[in-house]
């Protein structure tokens, strides 16, 4: 029987905007000891991966977990030393970096961690970032996806600069490297000109695992062609099934084995001994909430500043957003279906950044995951705890054992690399 | 009595081009276990810092330690977890990166390591790098220095985005950050436009320690204005004294306390039980040497391909180089003074990349360091072991105790940050 995959998606103070105010929430996104605790807990729970969000801007009203934080690649290199099996995924922009630099950082993390690196390819969801990178404006959606596609192609080419085992260190023959197994990429594309070779050996995984979260048409096309994990945002079982089926079909069309693409929607569990207990926790978080930050989360997801709309009126009809289309579409559909007010949608989105909430007992949460997994709506889930460390400890201590008992999740690691955990093949070096 | 500072400058297989061929040399620049051993040995020796070189290109004939290697910032984040006191310095180019990205990486390393980060600011010594970054050509020397000066200014401004303690996490008042202590940089310069703020708190050291190695006029001017460690290349005691005096004078002129700039020339010790023993080790390395790689090291340092010159003729008169001027000047002067052939200079440069060689007993090596330190030619040294781990183990086991007995070097750490070790003040947050 196939089993689900689990990742924990970490925002330091928790995904709920008011998480940091809870009495038992400690630390923030810069607190290494907290992040080490979360990584160890995830590994104790036999998770496939720990996954860090990122953005290249900040400001006075952003989500507290996003205001200040450690940079993901340096952070994961540190966490590689205090863990042994869990996959280590970093979000990194293909818009505001150079392919040579980023390919190197991920290759280095893959070497340091013994084959546990993954790259969540984003094109930059916050247009403010442009102003930190000597640019006048954030490139338009289509251009960001076109250049990101080329960026990933270049990164893969650079990872293949050296064939496996090209560094022979043959002391007797006096040959350090077999340079006939070194390859010059010589990429000349629309956006990038990169000669290569990269100055690091082929990563242990061949290529770090590629994650992608785009839900727009361009995002789906990119995911279908490159993503090995799709970080999806889905609220509705049937929509999630259709989304996964569509992506698998697109992947097949582009010549890929769809089983080598794991669709993992985000889900935020709030767990209590009883359902009422869980609901009370959520109510407390909503009560503690800073309304401005909460509305900003929703505004970003719907692509428009919502501060002038009446909170107790209906969710307004908005023009289609070119940012975070997945969130915009699923949240708007949910609001329509459930006839939600703007306030209700704000409170929902504030809990898990617009992802699916599961509020209840450990059994109810396990049921909610099993239902989607068995129905073919998901290959696994990115767990987005509302606060750290408590909400995640609860999940690992109380939900994971149920999933294991039901045979839905591994009871121990059987391999060492993230590709092993996910059942993904190691990309062969290209034949030349 | 003031004491000297010591850093170990690491190239994975050792600085000598044939180091990797020695029977007791193990690993290469991608071997984390070797690099962990070196870091621990340096910390056992109470070194101020461990320091990684870098470059953004590779090829079939480069120095084996430079052919493939781990990326320094990810590597040092990992080493931060397996050490507790030693400073962690990474070389990073101010030509082929973005200030926002690099400032963030270094700030993150400083947080992860509890205040042990340092940045060796380089402008790119290898013009081939340009072709890996969608550029037609490596920018000329003057432009590289002008843009690097602005780059560092932007990085410092970004590190000051948040005043110390601005993340208050006041649960009672519901205030995550005191955003009145957050500052928008709004930099608009000749090369960069960077709004800020940076999305990470002010680093534990205020700013990571700045290292600079430029020896050209532009390099000296940059060092005098920003460097807290100057990584110098010097072969001659009097030239080194004059260089240090000149730099200190320039630093004073630009309003700095010259004691806050530590001039640390590179030095490569080859240690034996007797002088003859040490010389035999060097001779063995020379004998094992790949002549092509060795000549490439010298060619790069003199700024011209030397493969067509007769090896047993004099060192040719060459036009002034715009690359690695420090090496070009000191090596040419030494060759003139000692009437060396091209072969002799090649063999010398192959041993320690053109830096000063100290070949002899532990006492002789300690004498060679003491002489320069007492004469005011150096505030300390960057030790560049010919091979790893043996040549560095020898230094820590046999030379450090002599320096300690003479009162020239610490017997234990008295602080926790790299600034503590170096006696450098923590930069105050700017008054606004």
mmCIF file of C-alpha atoms in Angstrom, chain A residues 90 97 119 164 172 301 304 328:
data_model
loop_
_atom_site.group_PDB
_atom_site.id
_atom_site.type_symbol
_atom_site.label_atom_id
_atom_site.label_comp_id
_atom_site.label_asym_id
_atom_site.label_seq_id
_atom_site.Cartn_x
_atom_site.Cartn_y
_atom_site.Cartn_z
ATOM 1 C CA UNK A 90 14.550 26.124 1.101
ATOM 2 C CA UNK A 97 19.409 35.784 -7.805
ATOM 3 C CA UNK A 119 14.646 23.878 -3.690
ATOM 4 C CA UNK A 164 29.493 11.336 -10.862
ATOM 5 C CA UNK A 172 49.527 7.085 -8.032
ATOM 6 C CA UNK A 301 -3.568 36.549 -1.225
ATOM 7 C CA UNK A 304 -5.744 43.864 -3.598
ATOM 8 C CA UNK A 328 -6.937 33.939 -4.764
#
